[in-house]
Coordinates of N, CA, C and O in Angstrom, one line a residue:
M1252 N 7.7 -20.6 -21.6 CA 7.0 -21.8 -22.0 C 7.3 -23.0 -21.3 O 8.9 -22.9 -21.8
V1253 N 7.3 -23.9 -20.3 CA 7.1 -25.5 -20.2 C 7.3 -26.3 -21.6 O 6.3 -26.8 -21.9
L1254 N 8.0 -27.3 -21.8 CA 8.2 -27.9 -23.0 C 8.6 -29.6 -22.9 O 9.6 -29.1 -21.7
F1255 N 7.3 -30.1 -22.3 CA 8.0 -31.4 -21.8 C 8.1 -32.7 -23.1 O 6.5 -32.7 -23.4
K1256 N 8.7 -33.1 -24.0 CA 7.8 -33.7 -24.8 C 8.8 -35.4 -24.3 O 9.4 -35.3 -23.9
F1257 N 7.7 -36.4 -25.3 CA 8.2 -37.9 -25.4 C 7.9 -38.4 -26.0 O 6.4 -38.2 -26.1
A1258 N 8.0 -39.8 -26.7 CA 7.0 -40.3 -27.5 C 6.9 -41.8 -26.6 O 7.4 -42.3 -25.8
L1259 N 5.2 -42.1 -27.0 CA 5.0 -43.4 -27.0 C 5.0 -44.2 -28.5 O 4.7 -43.9 -29.1
K1260 N 6.0 -45.2 -28.0 CA 5.7 -46.3 -29.2 C 4.9 -47.6 -28.9 O 5.1 -48.1 -27.7
T1261 N 4.4 -48.0 -29.6 CA 4.1 -49.4 -29.8 C 4.0 -50.0 -31.2 O 4.2 -49.0 -32.0
T1262 N 3.7 -51.3 -31.2 CA 4.8 -51.9 -32.6 C 3.1 -52.4 -33.3 O 3.3 -51.7 -34.7
F1263 N 1.7 -51.7 -32.4 CA 0.8 -51.1 -33.5 C -0.3 -50.2 -34.1 O -0.7 -49.1 -34.6
Y1264 N 0.4 -48.9 -32.7 CA 0.1 -47.6 -33.3 C 1.4 -46.8 -33.7 O 1.0 -45.2 -33.2
G1265 N 2.7 -46.9 -33.5 CA 3.9 -46.2 -34.4 C 4.2 -45.1 -33.2 O 4.2 -45.3 -31.8
K1266 N 4.4 -44.0 -33.8 CA 5.2 -43.1 -32.9 C 4.7 -42.0 -33.3 O 3.8 -40.8 -33.7
L1267 N 4.1 -41.0 -31.4 CA 3.2 -39.8 -31.5 C 3.8 -39.3 -30.5 O 4.4 -39.9 -29.8
W1268 N 3.2 -38.0 -30.8 CA 3.6 -37.3 -29.5 C 2.6 -36.1 -29.2 O 1.6 -36.1 -29.5
F1269 N 2.6 -36.2 -28.0 CA 1.4 -35.0 -26.7 C 2.2 -33.9 -26.5 O 3.2 -33.7 -26.2
S1270 N 0.7 -33.2 -25.9 CA 1.0 -32.2 -25.4 C 0.1 -31.7 -23.9 O -1.1 -33.2 -23.7
S1271 N 0.6 -31.0 -23.4 CA -0.4 -31.7 -21.5 C -1.6 -30.1 -21.5 O -1.8 -29.4 -22.6
A1272 N -2.6 -30.9 -21.1 CA -4.2 -29.9 -21.2 C -4.4 -29.3 -19.9 O -3.9 -30.9 -19.3
S1273 N -5.7 -29.4 -19.4 CA -6.6 -29.4 -18.4 C -8.1 -29.7 -18.8 O -8.8 -29.3 -19.3
S1274 N -8.6 -30.3 -17.6 CA -9.9 -30.9 -17.6 C -10.3 -30.9 -16.5 O -10.0 -31.4 -15.7
K1275 N -11.7 -30.7 -15.9 CA -12.2 -31.8 -14.7 C -13.6 -32.1 -14.7 O -14.0 -32.8 -13.7
D1276 N -13.7 -32.3 -15.9 CA -14.7 -33.6 -16.9 C -14.0 -35.2 -16.1 O -12.8 -35.5 -15.7
K1277 N -15.1 -36.0 -15.9 CA -15.0 -37.7 -15.6 C -14.4 -38.3 -16.7 O -14.6 -37.9 -18.0
M1278 N -13.1 -38.8 -16.5 CA -11.9 -39.2 -17.4 C -11.3 -40.3 -17.6 O -11.6 -41.2 -17.0
V1279 N -11.6 -41.6 -18.6 CA -10.8 -42.6 -19.0 C -9.6 -42.2 -18.4 O -8.5 -42.0 -18.1
R1280 N -9.1 -43.2 -16.8 CA -8.3 -43.3 -16.5 C -6.7 -44.5 -17.3 O -6.9 -45.5 -18.0
I1281 N -5.5 -43.9 -17.4 CA -4.6 -44.2 -18.0 C -3.8 -44.7 -16.8 O -3.1 -44.0 -15.8
L1282 N -2.7 -45.7 -16.2 CA -1.8 -45.8 -15.1 C -0.2 -46.2 -16.0 O -0.2 -46.7 -17.0
N1283 N 0.2 -45.1 -15.3 CA 1.4 -44.8 -15.5 C 2.1 -45.6 -14.5 O 2.3 -45.4 -13.4
V1284 N 3.7 -45.8 -14.7 CA 4.3 -46.4 -14.3 C 5.8 -46.2 -14.7 O 6.5 -46.2 -15.3
A1285 N 6.7 -46.1 -13.3 CA 7.9 -45.8 -14.1 C 8.7 -46.5 -12.8 O 8.5 -47.5 -12.0
E1286 N 10.0 -46.5 -13.1 CA 10.9 -47.4 -12.4 C 11.2 -47.1 -10.9 O 11.4 -48.1 -10.2
K1287 N 11.4 -45.5 -10.8 CA 11.1 -45.4 -8.7 C 10.6 -44.0 -8.4 O 9.5 -43.8 -9.4
N1288 N 9.9 -44.7 -7.7 CA 8.7 -42.8 -6.9 C 9.2 -41.6 -7.6 O 9.0 -40.7 -7.5
D1289 N 11.0 -41.6 -7.6 CA 11.7 -40.2 -7.5 C 11.2 -39.4 -9.1 O 10.4 -38.2 -9.3
A1290 N 10.9 -40.6 -10.1 CA 10.8 -40.7 -11.4 C 9.1 -40.3 -11.7 O 8.8 -39.3 -12.7
A1291 N 8.5 -40.9 -10.8 CA 6.9 -40.6 -11.2 C 6.9 -39.3 -10.5 O 6.4 -38.6 -11.8
K1292 N 7.2 -39.0 -9.7 CA 6.7 -37.8 -8.7 C 7.3 -36.5 -10.2 O 6.7 -35.9 -10.0
S1293 N 8.8 -37.1 -10.6 CA 8.9 -36.2 -11.4 C 8.1 -35.9 -13.1 O 8.1 -34.4 -13.5
I1294 N 8.2 -36.4 -13.6 CA 6.9 -36.3 -14.8 C 5.8 -36.4 -14.3 O 5.0 -35.5 -15.0
A1295 N 5.1 -36.4 -12.8 CA 3.6 -35.8 -12.7 C 4.0 -34.8 -12.6 O 3.0 -34.0 -13.6
D1296 N 4.9 -34.1 -11.8 CA 5.2 -32.7 -12.1 C 5.3 -31.8 -13.6 O 4.6 -31.2 -13.5
L1297 N 6.5 -32.7 -14.5 CA 6.4 -31.7 -15.5 C 4.9 -31.5 -16.4 O 4.0 -30.8 -16.9
M1298 N 4.0 -33.2 -16.4 CA 3.0 -33.0 -17.4 C 2.1 -32.2 -16.5 O 1.1 -31.8 -17.7
S1299 N 1.9 -31.9 -15.7 CA 0.5 -31.6 -14.8 C 0.8 -30.2 -14.7 O -0.1 -29.5 -14.2
R1300 N 2.3 -29.7 -15.2 CA 2.8 -28.8 -14.9 C 2.3 -27.8 -13.0 O 2.2 -26.8 -12.8
G1301 N 2.5 -29.1 -12.2 CA 2.8 -28.8 -11.2 C 1.3 -29.4 -9.7 O 1.4 -28.5 -8.7
H1302 N -0.1 -29.4 -10.9 CA -0.9 -29.4 -10.3 C -1.0 -31.1 -10.1 O -2.8 -31.0 -10.6
Y1303 N -0.9 -31.9 -9.7 CA -0.8 -33.0 -9.7 C -2.1 -33.6 -8.4 O -1.5 -32.6 -7.1
R1304 N -2.3 -34.7 -8.0 CA -3.1 -35.0 -6.7 C -1.8 -36.1 -6.2 O -1.8 -36.8 -6.9
R1305 N -1.5 -36.3 -4.8 CA -0.7 -37.3 -4.5 C -1.8 -37.6 -3.6 O -1.7 -37.0 -3.0
R1306 N -1.4 -39.4 -3.2 CA -2.1 -39.8 -2.6 C -1.3 -41.4 -2.5 O -0.5 -41.6 -3.1
D1307 N -1.4 -41.7 -1.0 CA -0.6 -43.0 -0.3 C -1.3 -44.4 -1.6 O -1.9 -44.0 -0.9
G1308 N -0.6 -45.1 -2.0 CA -0.6 -46.1 -2.8 C -0.9 -47.2 -1.2 O -0.6 -46.8 0.1
I1309 N -0.3 -48.5 -2.0 CA -0.1 -49.8 -0.6 C 0.9 -49.8 0.1 O 1.3 -49.9 0.7
S1310 N 2.2 -49.2 -0.9 CA 3.0 -49.3 -0.4 C 3.7 -48.1 0.2 O 2.7 -46.9 -0.9
K1311 N 4.2 -47.7 1.5 CA 4.4 -46.7 1.7 C 5.6 -45.7 1.2 O 5.8 -44.7 0.8
F1312 N 5.9 -46.5 0.3 CA 7.4 -46.0 -0.4 C 7.0 -45.5 -1.6 O 8.3 -44.6 -2.5
N1313 N 5.8 -46.2 -2.5 CA 5.7 -45.8 -4.2 C 4.2 -45.0 -4.1 O 3.0 -45.3 -3.9
K1314 N 3.8 -43.8 -4.4 CA 2.6 -43.1 -4.5 C 2.5 -42.6 -5.8 O 2.6 -43.2 -6.2
I1315 N 1.1 -42.5 -5.1 CA 0.5 -42.0 -6.4 C 0.1 -40.3 -7.0 O -0.4 -40.4 -6.0
Y1316 N 0.2 -40.2 -8.4 CA 0.3 -39.0 -8.6 C -1.0 -38.9 -9.2 O -1.0 -40.0 -10.3
E1317 N -2.3 -38.0 -9.4 CA -3.2 -38.3 -10.4 C -3.0 -36.4 -11.3 O -3.2 -35.7 -10.3
F1318 N -3.5 -36.9 -12.2 CA -3.7 -35.3 -12.5 C -4.3 -35.6 -14.1 O -4.6 -36.9 -15.1
E1319 N -4.7 -34.5 -14.8 CA -5.5 -34.4 -15.7 C -4.6 -34.3 -17.6 O -3.9 -33.6 -17.6
Y1320 N -4.7 -34.9 -18.5 CA -3.7 -35.1 -19.4 C -4.7 -34.7 -21.3 O -5.2 -35.9 -21.3
N1321 N -4.1 -34.6 -21.9 CA -4.4 -34.6 -23.6 C -3.5 -35.3 -23.9 O -2.3 -35.2 -24.2
I1322 N -3.9 -37.0 -24.6 CA -3.4 -37.8 -25.0 C -4.3 -39.3 -25.9 O -4.7 -38.7 -25.3
L1323 N -3.4 -39.8 -26.1 CA -3.8 -40.9 -27.7 C -5.8 -40.1 -28.0 O -6.4 -40.6 -27.7
G1324 N -5.3 -38.9 -28.3 CA -6.7 -38.5 -28.7 C -7.8 -37.2 -27.7 O -8.8 -37.8 -28.6
G1325 N -7.5 -37.3 -26.8 CA -8.5 -37.2 -25.8 C -8.1 -37.2 -24.6 O -6.8 -36.9 -24.2
Q1326 N -8.5 -36.1 -24.0 CA -8.7 -36.0 -22.5 C -8.4 -37.4 -21.3 O -9.5 -37.4 -21.4
H1327 N -7.6 -37.7 -20.3 CA -7.6 -38.5 -19.6 C -7.2 -38.0 -18.3 O -6.1 -37.4 -17.6
T1328 N -7.5 -39.3 -17.4 CA -6.9 -39.0 -15.7 C -5.9 -40.0 -15.9 O -5.7 -41.3 -16.4
M1329 N -4.0 -39.9 -15.5 CA -3.0 -40.2 -15.7 C -3.0 -40.6 -14.1 O -3.4 -39.9 -13.3
T1330 N -2.6 -41.5 -13.8 CA -2.5 -42.5 -12.4 C -0.9 -42.4 -12.7 O -0.5 -43.9 -13.3
M1331 N -0.6 -41.9 -12.0 CA 1.1 -42.6 -12.0 C 1.6 -42.5 -10.7 O 1.3 -42.4 -9.5
T1332 N 2.6 -44.1 -10.9 CA 3.1 -44.6 -9.6 C 4.1 -45.1 -9.9 O 4.5 -44.6 -11.2
S1333 N 5.0 -45.9 -9.5 CA 6.5 -46.4 -9.5 C 6.5 -48.1 -9.0 O 5.6 -48.1 -8.0
V1334 N 7.0 -48.8 -9.5 CA 8.1 -50.3 -8.2 C 9.4 -49.2 -7.9 O 9.4 -48.1 -8.1
S1335 N 9.9 -50.3 -7.4 CA 11.4 -49.6 -7.2 C 12.5 -50.5 -7.1 O 12.9 -51.6 -6.2
G1336 N 12.7 -50.5 -8.9 CA 13.6 -51.3 -9.4 C 12.7 -53.1 -9.5 O 11.8 -52.7 -10.2
H1337 N 13.5 -54.1 -9.4 CA 13.2 -55.5 -10.1 C 11.7 -55.2 -9.5 O 11.7 -55.8 -8.3
L1338 N 10.5 -56.3 -9.8 CA 9.6 -57.0 -8.9 C 9.5 -58.3 -8.7 O 9.1 -58.5 -8.0
L1339 N 10.0 -58.0 -9.7 CA 9.8 -60.0 -9.5 C 11.4 -60.9 -10.0 O 12.2 -60.5 -10.1
N1340 N 11.1 -62.1 -9.4 CA 13.1 -62.5 -9.0 C 12.9 -64.0 -9.6 O 11.5 -64.1 -9.2
F1341 N 13.6 -64.6 -10.2 CA 13.4 -66.3 -10.8 C 13.4 -66.7 -9.0 O 14.5 -66.5 -8.5
E1342 N 13.0 -67.3 -8.9 CA 12.8 -68.9 -7.7 C 13.1 -70.4 -8.2 O 12.1 -70.5 -9.3
F1343 N 13.7 -71.3 -7.6 CA 13.7 -72.7 -7.9 C 12.3 -73.0 -7.2 O 11.9 -72.9 -6.3
T1344 N 11.5 -74.2 -7.8 CA 10.2 -74.8 -7.5 C 11.0 -75.8 -6.7 O 11.5 -76.5 -7.0
G1345 N 9.7 -76.4 -6.0 CA 9.6 -77.6 -5.7 C 11.2 -78.4 -4.9 O 11.0 -78.0 -4.0
Q1346 N 11.4 -79.5 -5.3 CA 12.6 -79.9 -4.5 C 13.6 -79.3 -4.8 O 14.6 -79.7 -3.2
Y1347 N 14.2 -77.7 -5.7 CA 14.7 -77.6 -5.7 C 15.2 -76.3 -5.0 O 16.1 -75.5 -5.0
R1348 N 13.9 -75.5 -4.5 CA 13.7 -74.7 -3.8 C 14.9 -74.2 -2.9 O 15.2 -73.5 -2.4
N1349 N 14.9 -75.5 -1.9 CA 16.2 -74.8 -1.3 C 17.5 -75.7 -2.2 O 18.2 -77.1 -2.0
W1350 N 18.2 -75.0 -3.3 CA 19.2 -75.5 -3.8 C 20.4 -75.8 -3.4 O 21.4 -76.2 -3.2
Q1351 N 20.7 -75.4 -1.9 CA 22.5 -75.9 -1.7 C 22.0 -77.3 -0.9 O 22.9 -77.9 -0.8
G1352 N 20.7 -78.1 -0.9 CA 20.3 -79.5 -0.5 C 21.5 -80.2 -1.8 O 20.3 -81.4 -1.5
C1353 N 20.8 -79.7 -3.1 CA 21.0 -80.5 -4.2 C 21.7 -80.5 -4.5 O 22.7 -79.4 -4.8
S1354 N 22.7 -81.3 -5.9 CA 23.7 -81.3 -6.9 C 23.4 -79.9 -7.6 O 22.4 -79.4 -8.1
P1355 N 24.5 -79.2 -8.0 CA 24.9 -77.6 -8.5 C 24.3 -78.0 -10.3 O 23.5 -77.5 -11.2
V1356 N 24.4 -79.0 -10.3 CA 24.4 -79.9 -12.2 C 23.1 -79.7 -12.5 O 22.3 -79.3 -13.2
A1357 N 22.2 -80.5 -11.4 CA 20.6 -80.9 -11.4 C 20.1 -79.1 -11.5 O 19.1 -79.4 -12.4
L1358 N 20.6 -78.4 -10.9 CA 19.8 -76.5 -11.2 C 19.8 -75.8 -12.8 O 18.7 -75.8 -13.0
F1359 N 21.0 -77.0 -13.4 CA 20.8 -76.5 -15.3 C 19.0 -76.6 -15.2 O 18.8 -76.0 -16.3
D1360 N 18.9 -78.1 -15.1 CA 17.5 -78.5 -15.6 C 16.9 -78.1 -14.8 O 15.2 -78.4 -14.7
A1361 N 16.6 -78.0 -13.6 CA 15.6 -77.4 -12.5 C 13.9 -76.5 -12.2 O 14.9 -75.2 -12.9
P1362 N 13.4 -76.8 -12.3 CA 12.2 -75.2 -13.2 C 12.4 -74.3 -12.2 O 12.7 -74.3 -11.0
V1363 N 11.7 -72.9 -13.0 CA 11.9 -72.2 -12.1 C 10.9 -71.1 -12.9 O 9.8 -71.5 -13.2
E1364 N 10.1 -70.0 -11.4 CA 9.3 -69.6 -11.4 C 9.9 -68.0 -11.1 O 10.2 -68.0 -10.3
K1365 N 8.8 -67.0 -11.8 CA 9.3 -66.0 -11.4 C 8.2 -65.4 -10.2 O 6.8 -65.4 -10.4
Q1366 N 8.5 -64.8 -9.5 CA 7.8 -64.7 -8.0 C 7.7 -63.1 -7.9 O 9.0 -62.6 -8.3
C1367 N 6.4 -62.8 -7.2 CA 7.4 -61.0 -6.5 C 8.5 -61.5 -5.3 O 7.5 -62.5 -4.2
L1368 N 9.1 -61.0 -5.1 CA 9.6 -60.5 -3.9 C 8.7 -60.0 -3.0 O 8.2 -59.0 -2.5
E1369 N 9.6 -61.3 -2.0 CA 8.3 -60.7 -0.3 C 8.0 -59.4 0.0 O 6.9 -58.7 0.6
N1370 N 9.2 -58.4 0.3 CA 9.5 -57.1 0.7 C 8.5 -56.2 0.0 O 8.5 -55.1 -0.6
Y1371 N 8.4 -56.3 -1.8 CA 7.5 -56.0 -3.1 C 6.3 -56.1 -3.1 O 5.6 -55.3 -3.8
T1372 N 5.5 -57.2 -2.2 CA 4.5 -57.6 -2.2 C 3.2 -56.1 -1.8 O 2.6 -56.8 -2.8
P1373 N 3.9 -55.7 -2.1 CA 2.7 -54.2 -1.7 C 2.8 -53.2 -2.4 O 2.3 -52.8 -3.4
I1374 N 3.5 -53.1 -3.5 CA 4.1 -52.6 -4.3 C 3.1 -53.2 -6.0 O 2.0 -52.5 -6.7
K1375 N 3.1 -54.4 -5.6 CA 2.4 -55.6 -6.6 C 1.1 -54.9 -6.4 O 0.4 -55.2 -7.0
R1376 N 1.0 -55.5 -5.6 CA -0.7 -55.1 -4.6 C -1.5 -53.9 -5.5 O -2.1 -53.7 -6.0
S1377 N 0.0 -53.1 -5.1 CA -0.8 -51.4 -5.4 C -1.1 -51.3 -7.0 O -2.1 -51.1 -7.6
L1378 N -0.2 -52.0 -7.9 CA -0.1 -52.0 -9.1 C -1.0 -52.4 -10.0 O -2.5 -52.6 -10.5
E1379 N -2.1 -53.7 -8.7 CA -3.0 -54.6 -9.2 C -3.8 -53.9 -8.8 O -5.3 -53.9 -9.5
K1380 N -4.3 -53.3 -7.5 CA -5.7 -52.6 -7.6 C -5.9 -51.0 -8.3 O -6.8 -50.3 -9.2
E1381 N -4.5 -50.4 -8.7 CA -4.8 -49.7 -9.9 C -5.3 -49.6 -11.2 O -6.0 -49.1 -11.6
V1382 N -4.5 -50.7 -12.0 CA -4.6 -51.5 -12.9 C -6.4 -51.8 -13.1 O -7.1 -51.6 -14.5
R1383 N -6.8 -52.5 -12.6 CA -8.4 -52.7 -12.3 C -9.3 -51.3 -13.2 O -10.4 -51.8 -13.8
G1384 N -9.3 -50.3 -12.5 CA -9.9 -48.9 -13.6 C -9.3 -48.4 -14.6 O -10.1 -47.3 -14.8
C1385 N -8.5 -48.5 -15.0 CA -7.4 -48.2 -16.1 C -7.9 -49.2 -17.4 O -7.7 -50.3 -17.1
Q1386 N -7.9 -48.8 -18.7 CA -8.0 -49.2 -19.8 C -6.4 -49.3 -20.6 O -6.5 -50.1 -21.4
T1387 N -5.9 -48.0 -19.8 CA -4.5 -48.6 -20.8 C -3.2 -48.1 -19.8 O -3.2 -47.7 -18.4
L1388 N -2.3 -48.8 -20.3 CA -0.8 -48.9 -19.4 C 0.8 -48.3 -20.4 O 0.8 -48.4 -20.9
I1389 N 1.1 -46.9 -19.4 CA 2.0 -46.4 -20.3 C 3.0 -47.1 -18.8 O 3.2 -46.5 -18.3
I1390 N 4.5 -47.7 -19.5 CA 5.4 -47.7 -18.8 C 6.8 -46.5 -19.4 O 7.0 -46.7 -20.5
W1391 N 6.9 -46.1 -17.8 CA 7.9 -44.9 -17.9 C 9.1 -45.8 -17.2 O 9.9 -44.3 -16.5
T1392 N 10.2 -47.0 -17.9 CA 11.3 -47.7 -16.9 C 12.4 -46.5 -17.8 O 12.1 -46.1 -19.3
D1393 N 13.3 -46.6 -17.5 CA 14.2 -45.9 -18.2 C 14.7 -46.9 -19.5 O 14.2 -48.3 -20.1
G1394 N 15.1 -46.5 -20.7 CA 15.5 -47.1 -21.9 C 16.6 -48.5 -22.3 O 16.7 -48.5 -23.0
D1395 N 17.2 -48.8 -21.2 CA 18.3 -49.9 -20.9 C 17.7 -51.1 -20.6 O 16.4 -51.3 -20.4
R1396 N 18.7 -52.1 -21.0 CA 17.9 -54.0 -20.9 C 17.4 -53.8 -19.5 O 16.4 -54.5 -19.5
E1397 N 17.9 -53.3 -18.3 CA 17.8 -53.3 -17.3 C 15.9 -52.9 -16.7 O 15.0 -53.0 -16.6
G1398 N 16.3 -51.5 -17.7 CA 14.1 -51.1 -17.8 C 13.4 -51.8 -18.5 O 12.3 -51.5 -17.9
E1399 N 14.3 -52.4 -19.6 CA 13.0 -53.4 -20.4 C 12.7 -54.6 -19.4 O 11.3 -54.1 -19.6
N1400 N 13.5 -54.8 -18.9 CA 13.2 -55.9 -18.2 C 11.6 -55.6 -17.1 O 11.3 -56.2 -16.9
I1401 N 12.1 -54.8 -16.3 CA 11.3 -53.9 -15.5 C 10.3 -53.4 -15.6 O 8.8 -54.3 -15.5
G1402 N 10.4 -53.0 -16.4 CA 8.8 -53.1 -18.2 C 8.0 -53.6 -18.0 O 6.7 -54.0 -17.9
F1403 N 9.2 -55.2 -18.5 CA 8.1 -56.6 -18.8 C 7.2 -56.9 -17.7 O 6.6 -57.4 -17.1
E1404 N 8.1 -56.9 -16.3 CA 7.9 -57.2 -15.4 C 6.4 -56.8 -15.3 O 5.3 -57.1 -14.1
I1405 N 6.4 -55.0 -14.6 CA 4.9 -54.4 -14.8 C 3.8 -54.8 -15.8 O 3.0 -55.1 -14.7
I1406 N 4.5 -54.9 -16.9 CA 3.3 -55.6 -18.0 C 2.9 -56.8 -17.3 O 1.6 -57.4 -17.2
Q1407 N 4.1 -58.3 -17.2 CA 3.3 -59.4 -16.5 C 2.7 -59.6 -15.6 O 0.9 -59.9 -15.3
V1408 N 2.2 -58.5 -14.1 CA 1.8 -57.8 -13.2 C 0.6 -57.5 -13.4 O -0.8 -58.1 -13.0
C1409 N 0.5 -56.3 -14.3 CA -0.6 -56.2 -14.7 C -1.2 -56.4 -15.6 O -2.8 -56.8 -15.6
R1410 N -1.1 -57.5 -16.6 CA -2.1 -58.3 -17.5 C -2.9 -59.3 -16.7 O -3.4 -60.1 -17.7
A1411 N -2.2 -59.7 -15.5 CA -3.2 -61.1 -14.8 C -4.2 -60.6 -14.5 O -5.0 -61.0 -14.0
I1412 N -4.1 -59.2 -14.0 CA -5.4 -58.3 -13.3 C -5.7 -57.8 -14.8 O -7.4 -58.1 -14.6
K1413 N -5.6 -57.8 -15.6 CA -6.8 -57.2 -16.9 C -5.8 -57.4 -18.5 O -4.5 -57.1 -18.8
P1414 N -6.1 -59.3 -18.7 CA -5.1 -59.5 -19.9 C -4.9 -58.9 -21.2 O -4.1 -58.4 -22.2
N1415 N -6.5 -57.8 -21.2 CA -6.3 -57.0 -22.4 C -6.2 -55.4 -22.7 O -6.2 -54.6 -23.4
I1416 N -4.9 -55.6 -21.6 CA -5.2 -54.0 -21.2 C -4.1 -53.0 -22.4 O -3.2 -54.2 -22.7
R1417 N -4.2 -52.2 -22.9 CA -3.6 -52.0 -23.7 C -2.6 -51.2 -23.2 O -1.8 -50.3 -22.3
V1418 N -0.9 -51.7 -23.8 CA 0.2 -50.9 -23.5 C 1.2 -50.2 -24.3 O 1.1 -50.7 -25.1
Y1419 N 1.2 -49.5 -23.6 CA 2.3 -48.4 -24.6 C 3.8 -48.1 -23.8 O 4.1 -48.2 -22.6
R1420 N 4.4 -47.9 -24.7 CA 6.2 -47.7 -23.8 C 6.4 -46.1 -24.3 O 7.0 -45.6 -24.8
A1421 N 6.6 -44.8 -22.7 CA 7.7 -44.4 -23.3 C 8.8 -43.6 -23.5 O 9.4 -44.9 -22.9
R1422 N 9.5 -43.3 -24.4 CA 10.6 -43.1 -24.5 C 11.4 -42.3 -24.5 O 10.5 -40.7 -24.8
F1423 N 12.2 -41.9 -23.2 CA 12.5 -40.2 -22.8 C 13.9 -40.5 -22.8 O 14.3 -41.1 -22.6
S1424 N 14.6 -39.1 -22.9 CA 16.3 -39.0 -22.6 C 16.5 -38.6 -20.8 O 17.3 -39.5 -20.6
E1425 N 15.6 -37.7 -20.7 CA 15.1 -37.2 -19.7 C 14.8 -36.9 -19.1 O 13.8 -36.5 -20.0
I1426 N 14.9 -36.5 -17.4 CA 13.4 -36.2 -16.9 C 13.5 -34.7 -16.3 O 13.7 -34.4 -15.4
T1427 N 13.4 -33.5 -17.7 CA 14.0 -32.9 -16.8 C 12.8 -31.2 -18.2 O 12.8 -31.6 -19.0
P1428 N 12.5 -29.8 -17.0 CA 11.4 -28.9 -18.0 C 12.7 -28.8 -19.3 O 14.0 -28.4 -18.5
Q1429 N 12.7 -28.2 -20.0 CA 13.3 -27.4 -21.6 C 12.5 -25.8 -21.4 O 11.7 -26.3 -22.1
T1430 N 12.9 -25.0 -21.6 CA 12.2 -23.6 -21.4 C 12.9 -23.3 -22.3 O 13.5 -23.2 -22.9
E1431 N 11.3 -22.2 -23.2 CA 12.0 -22.0 -24.3 C 11.2 -20.8 -24.6 O 10.0 -20.7 -24.1
H1432 N 12.3 -19.4 -24.5 CA 12.0 -18.3 -25.1 C 10.8 -17.9 -25.9 O 11.5 -17.6 -26.7
L1433 N 9.8 -17.2 -25.9 CA 9.3 -16.7 -27.0 C 9.4 -15.3 -27.4 O 9.4 -14.3 -26.7
G1434 N 9.9 -15.3 -28.5 CA 10.0 -13.2 -28.7 C 9.2 -12.7 -28.8 O 8.3 -12.8 -29.3

């Protein structure tokens, strides 16, 4: 028997544990986003027990994996995809955009805004497209500071399209199957 355990945490819903199942009925979609494509593929493989469907997203590097899963009290269609590290970056605005053309001291008070890196626009567009059909978002980034920051970037992009989407944070220590032999 292959076991894969993870916890979803949210301020409002506490800590929950879930298990895998399958069904062919039309189900509610949940968008799952990992930090890298390899992680998304591994998580999809483990949660679906190898029975996921793969399709291309807008970004040729970030695939979309779909499978059915019993979570949050019911059977749902899981849409798993990824970013490729940081999706957004701080940029100076207005006259400070060319920051080399002004006094460095002026940059301490210069306005900045978070923008999508140009070569990551296809990933952002893919998230925007996928979140439209989902009611829930689960963040699957690393549990370190950088992973948390990337997770908040994903939330920012998704909430710009769907402001009231429910957000959960998956907590995991590694993405590997654990084999339990029953006697």
